[in-house]
PDB file of C-alpha atoms in Angstrom:
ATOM      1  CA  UNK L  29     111.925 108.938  18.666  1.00 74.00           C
ATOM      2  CA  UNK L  30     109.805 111.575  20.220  1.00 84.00           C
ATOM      3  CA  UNK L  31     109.465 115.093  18.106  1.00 89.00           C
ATOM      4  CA  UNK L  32     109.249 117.836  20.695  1.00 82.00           C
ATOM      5  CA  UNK L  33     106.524 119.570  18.399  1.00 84.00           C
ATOM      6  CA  UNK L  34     104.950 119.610  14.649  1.00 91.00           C
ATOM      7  CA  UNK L  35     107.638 122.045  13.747  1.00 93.00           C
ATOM      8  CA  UNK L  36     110.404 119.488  14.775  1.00 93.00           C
ATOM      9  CA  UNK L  37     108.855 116.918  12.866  1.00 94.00           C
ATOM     10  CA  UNK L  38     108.824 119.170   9.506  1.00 96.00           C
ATOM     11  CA  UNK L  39     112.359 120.253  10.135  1.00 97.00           C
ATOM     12  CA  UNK L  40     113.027 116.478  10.288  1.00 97.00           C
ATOM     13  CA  UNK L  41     111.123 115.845   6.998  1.00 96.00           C
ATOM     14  CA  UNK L  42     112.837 118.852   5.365  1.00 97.00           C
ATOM     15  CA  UNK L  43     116.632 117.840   6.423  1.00 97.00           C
ATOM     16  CA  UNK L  44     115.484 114.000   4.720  1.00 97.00           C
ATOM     17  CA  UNK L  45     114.695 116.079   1.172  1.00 97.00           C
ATOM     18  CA  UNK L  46     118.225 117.399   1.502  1.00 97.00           C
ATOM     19  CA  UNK L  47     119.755 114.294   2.735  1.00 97.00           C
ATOM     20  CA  UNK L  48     122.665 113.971   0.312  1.00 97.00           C
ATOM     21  CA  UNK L  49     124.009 117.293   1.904  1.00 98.00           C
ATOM     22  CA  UNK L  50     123.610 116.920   4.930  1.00 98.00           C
ATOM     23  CA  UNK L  51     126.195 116.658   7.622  1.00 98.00           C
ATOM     24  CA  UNK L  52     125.065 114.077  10.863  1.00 98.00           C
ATOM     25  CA  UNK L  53     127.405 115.432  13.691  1.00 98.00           C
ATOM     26  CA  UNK L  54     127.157 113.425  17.022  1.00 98.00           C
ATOM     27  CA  UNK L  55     128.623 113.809  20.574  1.00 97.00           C
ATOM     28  CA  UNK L  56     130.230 110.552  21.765  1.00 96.00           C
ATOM     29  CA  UNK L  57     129.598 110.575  25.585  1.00 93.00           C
ATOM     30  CA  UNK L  58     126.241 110.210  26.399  1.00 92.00           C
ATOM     31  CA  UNK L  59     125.326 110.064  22.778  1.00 95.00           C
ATOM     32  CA  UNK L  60     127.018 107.108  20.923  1.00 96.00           C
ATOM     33  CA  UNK L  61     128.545 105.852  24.249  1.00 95.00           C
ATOM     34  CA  UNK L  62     126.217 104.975  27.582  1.00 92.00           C
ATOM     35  CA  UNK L  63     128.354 107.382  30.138  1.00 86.00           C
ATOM     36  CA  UNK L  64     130.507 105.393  32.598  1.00 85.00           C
ATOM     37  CA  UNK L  65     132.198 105.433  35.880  1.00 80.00           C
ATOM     38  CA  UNK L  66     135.871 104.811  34.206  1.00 82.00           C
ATOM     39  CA  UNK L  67     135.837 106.781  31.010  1.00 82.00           C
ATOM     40  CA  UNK L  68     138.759 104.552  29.854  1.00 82.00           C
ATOM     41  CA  UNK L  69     136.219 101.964  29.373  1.00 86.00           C
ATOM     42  CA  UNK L  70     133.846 104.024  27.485  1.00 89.00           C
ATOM     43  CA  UNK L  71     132.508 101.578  24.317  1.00 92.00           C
ATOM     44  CA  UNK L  72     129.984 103.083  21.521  1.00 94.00           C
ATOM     45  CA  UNK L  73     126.740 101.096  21.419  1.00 95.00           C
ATOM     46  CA  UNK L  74     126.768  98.226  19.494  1.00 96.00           C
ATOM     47  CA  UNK L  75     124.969  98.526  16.736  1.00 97.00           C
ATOM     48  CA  UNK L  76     126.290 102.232  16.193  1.00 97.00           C
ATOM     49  CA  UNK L  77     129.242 101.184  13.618  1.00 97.00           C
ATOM     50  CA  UNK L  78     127.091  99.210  11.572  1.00 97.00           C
ATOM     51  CA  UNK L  79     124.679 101.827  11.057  1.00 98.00           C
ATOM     52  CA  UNK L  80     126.844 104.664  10.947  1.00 98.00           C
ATOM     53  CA  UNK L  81     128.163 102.382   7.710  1.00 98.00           C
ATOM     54  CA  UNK L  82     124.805 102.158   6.365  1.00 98.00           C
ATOM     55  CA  UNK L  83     123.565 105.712   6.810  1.00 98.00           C
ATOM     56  CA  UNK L  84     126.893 107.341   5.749  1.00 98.00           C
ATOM     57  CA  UNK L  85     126.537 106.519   1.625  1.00 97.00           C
ATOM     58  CA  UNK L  86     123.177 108.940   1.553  1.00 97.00           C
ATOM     59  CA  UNK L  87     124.185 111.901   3.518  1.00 98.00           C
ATOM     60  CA  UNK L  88     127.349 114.446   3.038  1.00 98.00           C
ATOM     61  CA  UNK L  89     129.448 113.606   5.954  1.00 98.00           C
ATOM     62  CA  UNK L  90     129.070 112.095   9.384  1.00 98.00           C
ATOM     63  CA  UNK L  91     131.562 113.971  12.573  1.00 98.00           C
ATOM     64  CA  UNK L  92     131.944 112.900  16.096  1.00 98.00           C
ATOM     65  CA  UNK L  93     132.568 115.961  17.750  1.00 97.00           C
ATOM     66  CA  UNK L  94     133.711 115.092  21.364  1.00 95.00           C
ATOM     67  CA  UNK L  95     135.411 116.254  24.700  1.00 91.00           C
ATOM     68  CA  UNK L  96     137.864 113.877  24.189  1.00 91.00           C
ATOM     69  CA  UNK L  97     141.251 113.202  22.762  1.00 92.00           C
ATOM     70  CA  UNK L  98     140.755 112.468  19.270  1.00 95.00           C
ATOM     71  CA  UNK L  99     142.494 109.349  20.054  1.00 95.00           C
ATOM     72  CA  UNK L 100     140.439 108.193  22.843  1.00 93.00           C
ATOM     73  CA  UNK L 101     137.274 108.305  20.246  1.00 95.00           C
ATOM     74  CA  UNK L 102     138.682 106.745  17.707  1.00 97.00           C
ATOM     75  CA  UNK L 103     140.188 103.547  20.085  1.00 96.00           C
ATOM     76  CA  UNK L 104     137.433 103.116  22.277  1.00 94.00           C
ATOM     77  CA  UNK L 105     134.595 103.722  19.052  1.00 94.00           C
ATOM     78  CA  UNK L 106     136.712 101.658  16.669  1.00 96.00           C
ATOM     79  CA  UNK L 107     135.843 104.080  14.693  1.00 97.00           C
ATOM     80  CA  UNK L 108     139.047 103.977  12.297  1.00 97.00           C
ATOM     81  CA  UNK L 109     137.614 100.720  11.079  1.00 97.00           C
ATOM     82  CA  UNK L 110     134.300 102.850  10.420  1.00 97.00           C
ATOM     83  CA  UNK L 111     136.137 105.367   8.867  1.00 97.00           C
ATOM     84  CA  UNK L 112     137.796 103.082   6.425  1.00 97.00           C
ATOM     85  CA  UNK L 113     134.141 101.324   5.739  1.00 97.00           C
ATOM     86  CA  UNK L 114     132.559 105.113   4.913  1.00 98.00           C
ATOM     87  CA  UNK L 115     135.813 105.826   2.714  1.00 97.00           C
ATOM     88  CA  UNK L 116     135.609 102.922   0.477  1.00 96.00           C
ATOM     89  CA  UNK L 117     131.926 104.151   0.380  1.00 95.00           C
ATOM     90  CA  UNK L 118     132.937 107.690  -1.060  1.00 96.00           C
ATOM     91  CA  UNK L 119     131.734 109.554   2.102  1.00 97.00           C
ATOM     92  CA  UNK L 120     134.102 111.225   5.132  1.00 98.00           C
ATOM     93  CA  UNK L 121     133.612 110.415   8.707  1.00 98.00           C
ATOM     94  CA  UNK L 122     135.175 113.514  10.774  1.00 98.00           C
ATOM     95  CA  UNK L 123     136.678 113.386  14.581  1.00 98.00           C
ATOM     96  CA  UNK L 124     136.368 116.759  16.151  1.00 97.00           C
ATOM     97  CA  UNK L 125     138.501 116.032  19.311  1.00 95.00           C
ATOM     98  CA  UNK L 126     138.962 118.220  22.600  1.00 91.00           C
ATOM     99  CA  UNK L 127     135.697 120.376  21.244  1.00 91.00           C
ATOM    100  CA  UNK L 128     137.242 120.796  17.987  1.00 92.00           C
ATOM    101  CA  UNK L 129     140.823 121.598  18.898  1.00 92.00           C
ATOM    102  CA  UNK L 130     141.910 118.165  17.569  1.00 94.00           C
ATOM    103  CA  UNK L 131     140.976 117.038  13.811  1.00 97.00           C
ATOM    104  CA  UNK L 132     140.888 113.403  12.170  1.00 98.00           C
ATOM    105  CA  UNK L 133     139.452 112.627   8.792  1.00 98.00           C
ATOM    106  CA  UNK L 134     139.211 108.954   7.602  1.00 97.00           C
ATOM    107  CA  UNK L 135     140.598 110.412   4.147  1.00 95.00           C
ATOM    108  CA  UNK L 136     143.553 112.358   6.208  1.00 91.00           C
ATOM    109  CA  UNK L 137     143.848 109.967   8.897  1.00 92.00           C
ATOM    110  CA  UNK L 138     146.081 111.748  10.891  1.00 95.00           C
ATOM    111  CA  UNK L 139     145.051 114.438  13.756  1.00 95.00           C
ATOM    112  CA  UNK L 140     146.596 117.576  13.704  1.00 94.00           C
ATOM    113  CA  UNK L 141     146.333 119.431  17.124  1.00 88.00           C
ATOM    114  CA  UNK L 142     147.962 122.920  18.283  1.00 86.00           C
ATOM    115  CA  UNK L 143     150.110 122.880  21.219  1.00 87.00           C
ATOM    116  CA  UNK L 144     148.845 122.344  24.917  1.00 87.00           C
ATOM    117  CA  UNK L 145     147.310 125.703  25.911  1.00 85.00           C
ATOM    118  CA  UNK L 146     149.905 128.571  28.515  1.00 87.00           C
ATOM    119  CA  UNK L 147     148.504 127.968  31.853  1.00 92.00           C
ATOM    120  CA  UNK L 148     147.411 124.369  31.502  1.00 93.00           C
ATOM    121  CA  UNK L 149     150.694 123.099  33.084  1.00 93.00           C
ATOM    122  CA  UNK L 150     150.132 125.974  36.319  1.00 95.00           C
ATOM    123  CA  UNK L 151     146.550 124.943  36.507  1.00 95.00           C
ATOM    124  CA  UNK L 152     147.713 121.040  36.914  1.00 95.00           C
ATOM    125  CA  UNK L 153     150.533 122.073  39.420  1.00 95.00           C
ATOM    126  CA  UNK L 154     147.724 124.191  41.438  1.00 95.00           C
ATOM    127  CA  UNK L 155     144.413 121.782  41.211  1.00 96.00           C
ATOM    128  CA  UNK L 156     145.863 119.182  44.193  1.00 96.00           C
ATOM    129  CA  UNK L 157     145.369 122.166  46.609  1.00 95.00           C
ATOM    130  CA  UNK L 158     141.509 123.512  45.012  1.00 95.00           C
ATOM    131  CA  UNK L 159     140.177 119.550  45.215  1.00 95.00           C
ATOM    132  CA  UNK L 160     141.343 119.486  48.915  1.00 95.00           C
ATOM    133  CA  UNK L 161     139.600 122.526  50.147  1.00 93.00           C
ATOM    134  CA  UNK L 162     136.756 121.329  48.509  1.00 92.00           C
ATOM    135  CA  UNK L 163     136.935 117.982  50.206  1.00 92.00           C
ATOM    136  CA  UNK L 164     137.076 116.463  46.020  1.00 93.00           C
ATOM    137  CA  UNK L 165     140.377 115.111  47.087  1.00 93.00           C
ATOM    138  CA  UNK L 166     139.298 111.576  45.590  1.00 94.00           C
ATOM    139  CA  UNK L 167     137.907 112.975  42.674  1.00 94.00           C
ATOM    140  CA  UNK L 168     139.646 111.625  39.197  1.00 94.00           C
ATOM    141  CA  UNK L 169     141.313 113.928  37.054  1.00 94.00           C
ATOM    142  CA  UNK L 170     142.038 113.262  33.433  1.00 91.00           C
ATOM    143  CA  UNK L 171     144.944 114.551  31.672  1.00 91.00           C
ATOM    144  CA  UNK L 172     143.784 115.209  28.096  1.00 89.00           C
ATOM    145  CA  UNK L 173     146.768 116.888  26.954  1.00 87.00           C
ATOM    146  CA  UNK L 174     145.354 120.054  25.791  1.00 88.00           C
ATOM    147  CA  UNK L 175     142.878 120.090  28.556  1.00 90.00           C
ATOM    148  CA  UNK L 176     142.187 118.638  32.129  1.00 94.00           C
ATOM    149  CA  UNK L 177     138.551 117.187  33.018  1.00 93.00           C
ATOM    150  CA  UNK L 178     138.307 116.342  36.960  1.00 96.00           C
ATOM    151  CA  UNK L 179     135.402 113.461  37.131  1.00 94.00           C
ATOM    152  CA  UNK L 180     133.022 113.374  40.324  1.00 94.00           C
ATOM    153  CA  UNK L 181     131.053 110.462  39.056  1.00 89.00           C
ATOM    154  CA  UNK L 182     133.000 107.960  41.716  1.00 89.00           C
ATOM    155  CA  UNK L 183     132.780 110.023  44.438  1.00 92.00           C
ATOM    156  CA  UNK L 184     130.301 108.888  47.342  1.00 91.00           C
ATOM    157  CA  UNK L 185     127.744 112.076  46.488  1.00 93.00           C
ATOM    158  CA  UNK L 186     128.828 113.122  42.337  1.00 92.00           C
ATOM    159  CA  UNK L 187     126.470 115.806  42.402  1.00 92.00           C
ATOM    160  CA  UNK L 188     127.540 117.839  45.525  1.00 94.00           C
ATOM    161  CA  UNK L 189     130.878 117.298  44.693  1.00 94.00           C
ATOM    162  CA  UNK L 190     130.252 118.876  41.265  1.00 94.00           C
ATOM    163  CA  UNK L 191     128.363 121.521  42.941  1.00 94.00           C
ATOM    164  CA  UNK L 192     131.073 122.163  45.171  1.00 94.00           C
ATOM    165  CA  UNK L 193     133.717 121.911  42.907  1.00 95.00           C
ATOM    166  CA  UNK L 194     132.541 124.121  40.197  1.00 96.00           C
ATOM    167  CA  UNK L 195     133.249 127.601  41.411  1.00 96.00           C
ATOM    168  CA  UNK L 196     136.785 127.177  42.446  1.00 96.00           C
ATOM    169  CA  UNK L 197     137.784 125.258  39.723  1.00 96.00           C
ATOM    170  CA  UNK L 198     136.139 128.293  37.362  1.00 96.00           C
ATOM    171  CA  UNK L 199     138.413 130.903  39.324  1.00 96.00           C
ATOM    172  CA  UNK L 200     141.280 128.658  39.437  1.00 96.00           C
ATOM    173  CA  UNK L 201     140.920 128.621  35.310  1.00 96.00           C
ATOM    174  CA  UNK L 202     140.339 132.331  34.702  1.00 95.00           C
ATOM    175  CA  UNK L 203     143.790 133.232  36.651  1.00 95.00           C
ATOM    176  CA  UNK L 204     145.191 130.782  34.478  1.00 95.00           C
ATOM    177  CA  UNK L 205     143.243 132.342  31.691  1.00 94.00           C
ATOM    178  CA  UNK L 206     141.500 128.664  30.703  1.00 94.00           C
ATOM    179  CA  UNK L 207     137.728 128.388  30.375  1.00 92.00           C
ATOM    180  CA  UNK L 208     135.423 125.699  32.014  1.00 93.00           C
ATOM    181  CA  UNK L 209     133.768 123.363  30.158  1.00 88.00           C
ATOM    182  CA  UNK L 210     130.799 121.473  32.751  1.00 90.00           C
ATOM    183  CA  UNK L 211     129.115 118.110  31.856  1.00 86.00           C
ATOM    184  CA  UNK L 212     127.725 115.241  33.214  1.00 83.00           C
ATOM    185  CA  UNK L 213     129.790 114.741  36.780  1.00 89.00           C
ATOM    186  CA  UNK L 214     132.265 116.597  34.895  1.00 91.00           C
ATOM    187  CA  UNK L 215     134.242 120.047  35.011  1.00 94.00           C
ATOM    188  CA  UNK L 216     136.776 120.086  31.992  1.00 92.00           C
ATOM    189  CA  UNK L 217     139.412 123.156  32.049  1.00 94.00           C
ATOM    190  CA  UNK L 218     140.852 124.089  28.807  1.00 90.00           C
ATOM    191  CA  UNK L 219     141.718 127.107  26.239  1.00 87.00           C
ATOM    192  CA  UNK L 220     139.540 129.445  25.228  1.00 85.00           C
ATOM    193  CA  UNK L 221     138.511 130.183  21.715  1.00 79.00           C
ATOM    194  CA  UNK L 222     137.339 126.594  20.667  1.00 83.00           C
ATOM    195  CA  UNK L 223     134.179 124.557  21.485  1.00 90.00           C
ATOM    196  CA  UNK L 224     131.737 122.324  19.238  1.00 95.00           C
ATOM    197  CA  UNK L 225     129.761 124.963  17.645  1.00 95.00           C
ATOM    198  CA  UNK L 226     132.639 126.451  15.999  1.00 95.00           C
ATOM    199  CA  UNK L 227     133.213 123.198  14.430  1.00 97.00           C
ATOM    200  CA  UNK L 228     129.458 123.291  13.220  1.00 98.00           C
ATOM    201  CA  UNK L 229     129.759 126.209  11.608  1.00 97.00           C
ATOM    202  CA  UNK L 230     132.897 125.414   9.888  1.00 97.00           C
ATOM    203  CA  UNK L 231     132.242 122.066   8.378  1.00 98.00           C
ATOM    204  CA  UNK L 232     129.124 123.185   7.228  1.00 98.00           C
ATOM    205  CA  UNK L 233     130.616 126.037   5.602  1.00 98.00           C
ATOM    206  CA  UNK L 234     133.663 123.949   4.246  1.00 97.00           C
ATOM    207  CA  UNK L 235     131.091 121.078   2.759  1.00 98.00           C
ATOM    208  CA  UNK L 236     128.586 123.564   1.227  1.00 98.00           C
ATOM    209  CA  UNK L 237     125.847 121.906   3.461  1.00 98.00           C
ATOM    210  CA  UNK L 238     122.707 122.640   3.268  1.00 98.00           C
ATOM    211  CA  UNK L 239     121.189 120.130   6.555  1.00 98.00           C
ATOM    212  CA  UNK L 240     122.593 119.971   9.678  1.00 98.00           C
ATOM    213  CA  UNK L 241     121.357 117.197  12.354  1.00 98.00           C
ATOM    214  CA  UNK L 242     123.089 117.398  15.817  1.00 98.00           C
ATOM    215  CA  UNK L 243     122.283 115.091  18.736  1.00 97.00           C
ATOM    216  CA  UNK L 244     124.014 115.698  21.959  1.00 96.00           C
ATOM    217  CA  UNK L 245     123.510 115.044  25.433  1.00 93.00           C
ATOM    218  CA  UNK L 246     124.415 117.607  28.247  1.00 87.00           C
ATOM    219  CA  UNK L 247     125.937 121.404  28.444  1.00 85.00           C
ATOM    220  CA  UNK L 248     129.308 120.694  26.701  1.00 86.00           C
ATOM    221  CA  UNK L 249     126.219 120.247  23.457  1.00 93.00           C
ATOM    222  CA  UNK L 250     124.627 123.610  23.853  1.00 93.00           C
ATOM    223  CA  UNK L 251     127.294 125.575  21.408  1.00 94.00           C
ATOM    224  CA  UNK L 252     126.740 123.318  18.768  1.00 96.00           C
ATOM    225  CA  UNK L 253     122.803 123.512  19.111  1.00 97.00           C
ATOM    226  CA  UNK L 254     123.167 126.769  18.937  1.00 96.00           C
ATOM    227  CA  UNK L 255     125.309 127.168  15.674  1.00 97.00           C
ATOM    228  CA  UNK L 256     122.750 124.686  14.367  1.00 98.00           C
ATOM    229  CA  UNK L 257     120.408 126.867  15.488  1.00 97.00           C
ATOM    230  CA  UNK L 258     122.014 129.573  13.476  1.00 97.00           C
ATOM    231  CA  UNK L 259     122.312 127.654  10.529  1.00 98.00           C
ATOM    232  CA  UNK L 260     118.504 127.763   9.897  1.00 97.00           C
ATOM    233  CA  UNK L 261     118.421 131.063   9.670  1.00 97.00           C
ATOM    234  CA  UNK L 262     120.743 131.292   6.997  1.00 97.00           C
ATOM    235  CA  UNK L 263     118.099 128.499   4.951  1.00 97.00           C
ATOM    236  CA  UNK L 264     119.531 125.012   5.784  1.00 98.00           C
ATOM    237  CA  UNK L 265     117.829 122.034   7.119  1.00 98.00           C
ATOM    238  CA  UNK L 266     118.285 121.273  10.591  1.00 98.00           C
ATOM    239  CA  UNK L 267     117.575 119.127  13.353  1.00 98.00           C
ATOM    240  CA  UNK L 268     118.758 118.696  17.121  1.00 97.00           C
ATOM    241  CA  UNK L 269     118.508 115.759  18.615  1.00 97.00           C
ATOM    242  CA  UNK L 270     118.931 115.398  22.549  1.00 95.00           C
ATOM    243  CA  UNK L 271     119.859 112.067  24.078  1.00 94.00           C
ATOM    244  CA  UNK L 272     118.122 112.085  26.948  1.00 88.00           C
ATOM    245  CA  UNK L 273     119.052 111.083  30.518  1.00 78.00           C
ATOM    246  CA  UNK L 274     117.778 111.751  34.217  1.00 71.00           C
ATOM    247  CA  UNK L 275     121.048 114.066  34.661  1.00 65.00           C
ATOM    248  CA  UNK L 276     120.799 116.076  32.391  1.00 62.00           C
ATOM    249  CA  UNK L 277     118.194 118.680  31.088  1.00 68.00           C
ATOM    250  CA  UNK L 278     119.657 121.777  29.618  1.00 79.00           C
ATOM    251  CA  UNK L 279     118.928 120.459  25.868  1.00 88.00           C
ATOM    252  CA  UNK L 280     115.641 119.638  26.125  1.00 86.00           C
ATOM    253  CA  UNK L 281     113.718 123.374  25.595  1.00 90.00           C
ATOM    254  CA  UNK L 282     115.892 123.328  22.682  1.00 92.00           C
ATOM    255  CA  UNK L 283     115.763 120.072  20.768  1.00 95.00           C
ATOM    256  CA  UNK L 284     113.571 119.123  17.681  1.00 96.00           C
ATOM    257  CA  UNK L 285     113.618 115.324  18.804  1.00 96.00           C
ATOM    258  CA  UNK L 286     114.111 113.486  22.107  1.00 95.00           C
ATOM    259  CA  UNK L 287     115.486 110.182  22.535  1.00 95.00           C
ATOM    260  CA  UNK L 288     116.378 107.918  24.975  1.00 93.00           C
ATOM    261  CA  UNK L 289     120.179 108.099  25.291  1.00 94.00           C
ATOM    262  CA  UNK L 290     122.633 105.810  22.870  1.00 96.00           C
ATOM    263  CA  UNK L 291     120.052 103.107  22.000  1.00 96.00           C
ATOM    264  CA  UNK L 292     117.552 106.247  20.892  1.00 96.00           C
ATOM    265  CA  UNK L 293     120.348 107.871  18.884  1.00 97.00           C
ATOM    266  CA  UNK L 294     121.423 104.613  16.931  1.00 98.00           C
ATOM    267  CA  UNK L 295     117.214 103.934  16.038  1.00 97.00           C
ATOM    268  CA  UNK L 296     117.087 107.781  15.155  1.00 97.00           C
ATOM    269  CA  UNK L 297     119.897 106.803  12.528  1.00 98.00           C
ATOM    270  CA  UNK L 298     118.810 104.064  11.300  1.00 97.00           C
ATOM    271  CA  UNK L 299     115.146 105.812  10.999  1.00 97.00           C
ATOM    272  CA  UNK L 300     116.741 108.404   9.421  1.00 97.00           C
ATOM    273  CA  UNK L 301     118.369 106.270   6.979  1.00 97.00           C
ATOM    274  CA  UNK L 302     115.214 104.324   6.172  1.00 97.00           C
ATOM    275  CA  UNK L 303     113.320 107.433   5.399  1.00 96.00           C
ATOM    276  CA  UNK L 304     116.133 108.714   2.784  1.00 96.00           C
ATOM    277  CA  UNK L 305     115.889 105.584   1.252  1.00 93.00           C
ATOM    278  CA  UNK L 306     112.260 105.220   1.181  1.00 90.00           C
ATOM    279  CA  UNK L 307     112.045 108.544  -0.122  1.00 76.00           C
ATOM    280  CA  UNK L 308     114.766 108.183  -2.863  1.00 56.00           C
ATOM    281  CA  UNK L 309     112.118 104.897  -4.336  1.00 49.00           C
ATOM    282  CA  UNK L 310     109.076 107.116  -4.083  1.00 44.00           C
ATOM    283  CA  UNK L 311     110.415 110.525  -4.984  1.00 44.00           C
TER     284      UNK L 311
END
């Protein structure tokens, strides 16, 4: 791992003093997942279960806080299975799906959701018309349920496309009064009123934290560094952690430490865990 300056690395070595209240929230896309052409094939990396097993028994809690379904995550993470693992350990492991509008807990183990959001259903019946003056016509778009995410990543030029794409599909959201969520070769509509740094600021409010360590990977991220952000000033620990890629940008400026996608993320952990433990002998 790389620490973006001397301050990053004492706000690292200050969150590992507080370890045992600390909450490790992680994106899944780009973050615990390599990013894909098919999303539907989307797998975490695979060492990230085991040591999201190991590190879970010396910190508070550990959430995935994701674009996706709940359900998506936990299928294509396996991450019920890691659930139950962190359970028997005495520790939660959190699924904030849909930026937070979907919750799972691996002590509730069920995810309660609202209904899908007035205008999503126009939107869907109007997009066919906004991808073909665009020329996106090809472009895949993914029914979430409580939101739609149209994917450029297959098309012959994913950037343009995006490019192209983005300011229609914005105005096509706002009459629908949705809000536009872009990532990596991705344009996600959905409701307003919900996106991952809400969920920061709630769970670390609900579990009396006092460390926060995000790591994220593109602009759907930038809410939650920002409530993390926030969360120092009011005296906790944190860290943010930006999975790097050749895409995307936007976090860096912002990030404590900088890593090299899902492989960096899972050695951060497991670094992370060693150093809790290696302080917990010596301390």
């Amino acid at each position: 791992m790389q620490f973006s300056s001397m301050e990053g690395e004492h706000r690292y070595a200050d969150l590992v003093r507080v370890a045992d209240r600390t909450i490790v929230g992680l994106d899944f896309d780009g973050t615990l997942s390599p990013i894909v052409d098919d999303p539907t094939q989307a797998k975490i990396h695979p060492a990230a279960a085991e040591v999201l097993i190991e590190l879970a028994p010396h910190i508070a809690a550990i959430a995935v806080i994701t674009g996706r379904p709940a359900r998506q995550a936990l299928d294509l993470g396996g991450l019920e299975d890691v659930g139950d693992a962190i359970q028997a350990a005495g520790k939660e492991l959190y699924i904030f799906g849909q930026y937070g509008n979907e919750r799972w807990s691996s002590r509730q183990r069920r995810i309660v959701a609202p209904r899908p959001p007035r205008g999503l259903a126009t939107f869907e019946r109007d997009l066919p018309r906004t991808l073909r003056l665009a020329g996106a016509t090809d472009a895949y778009v993914e029914d979430k349920g409580l939101a739609v995410a149209v994917h450029t990543r297959r098309l012959p030029d994913p950037q343009a496309a995006f490019e192209r794409l983005l300011p229609p599909l914005r105005s096509l959201a706002e009459r629908h009064d949705l809000v536009v969520e872009p990532g990596r070769s991705v344009i996600e509509v959905r409701s307003p009123g919900s996106h991952k740094g809400l969920v920061v600021e709630k769970l670390a409010a609900e579990l009396d934290a006092r460390g926060f360590l995000f790591a994220g990977d593109d602009l759907g991220d930038l809410e939650a560094f920002e409530a993390v952000a926030e969360l120092e000033k009011q005296g906790l620990a944190t860290v943010r952690v930006c999975s790097a890629s050749q895409e995307q940008s936007a976090l860096l400026p912002l990030s404590d430490i900088v890593v090299k996608g899902p492989e960096g993320v899972v050695a951060l952990l497991r670094q992370l865990r060693l150093d809790i433990t290696q302080g917990s002998a010596t301390g």
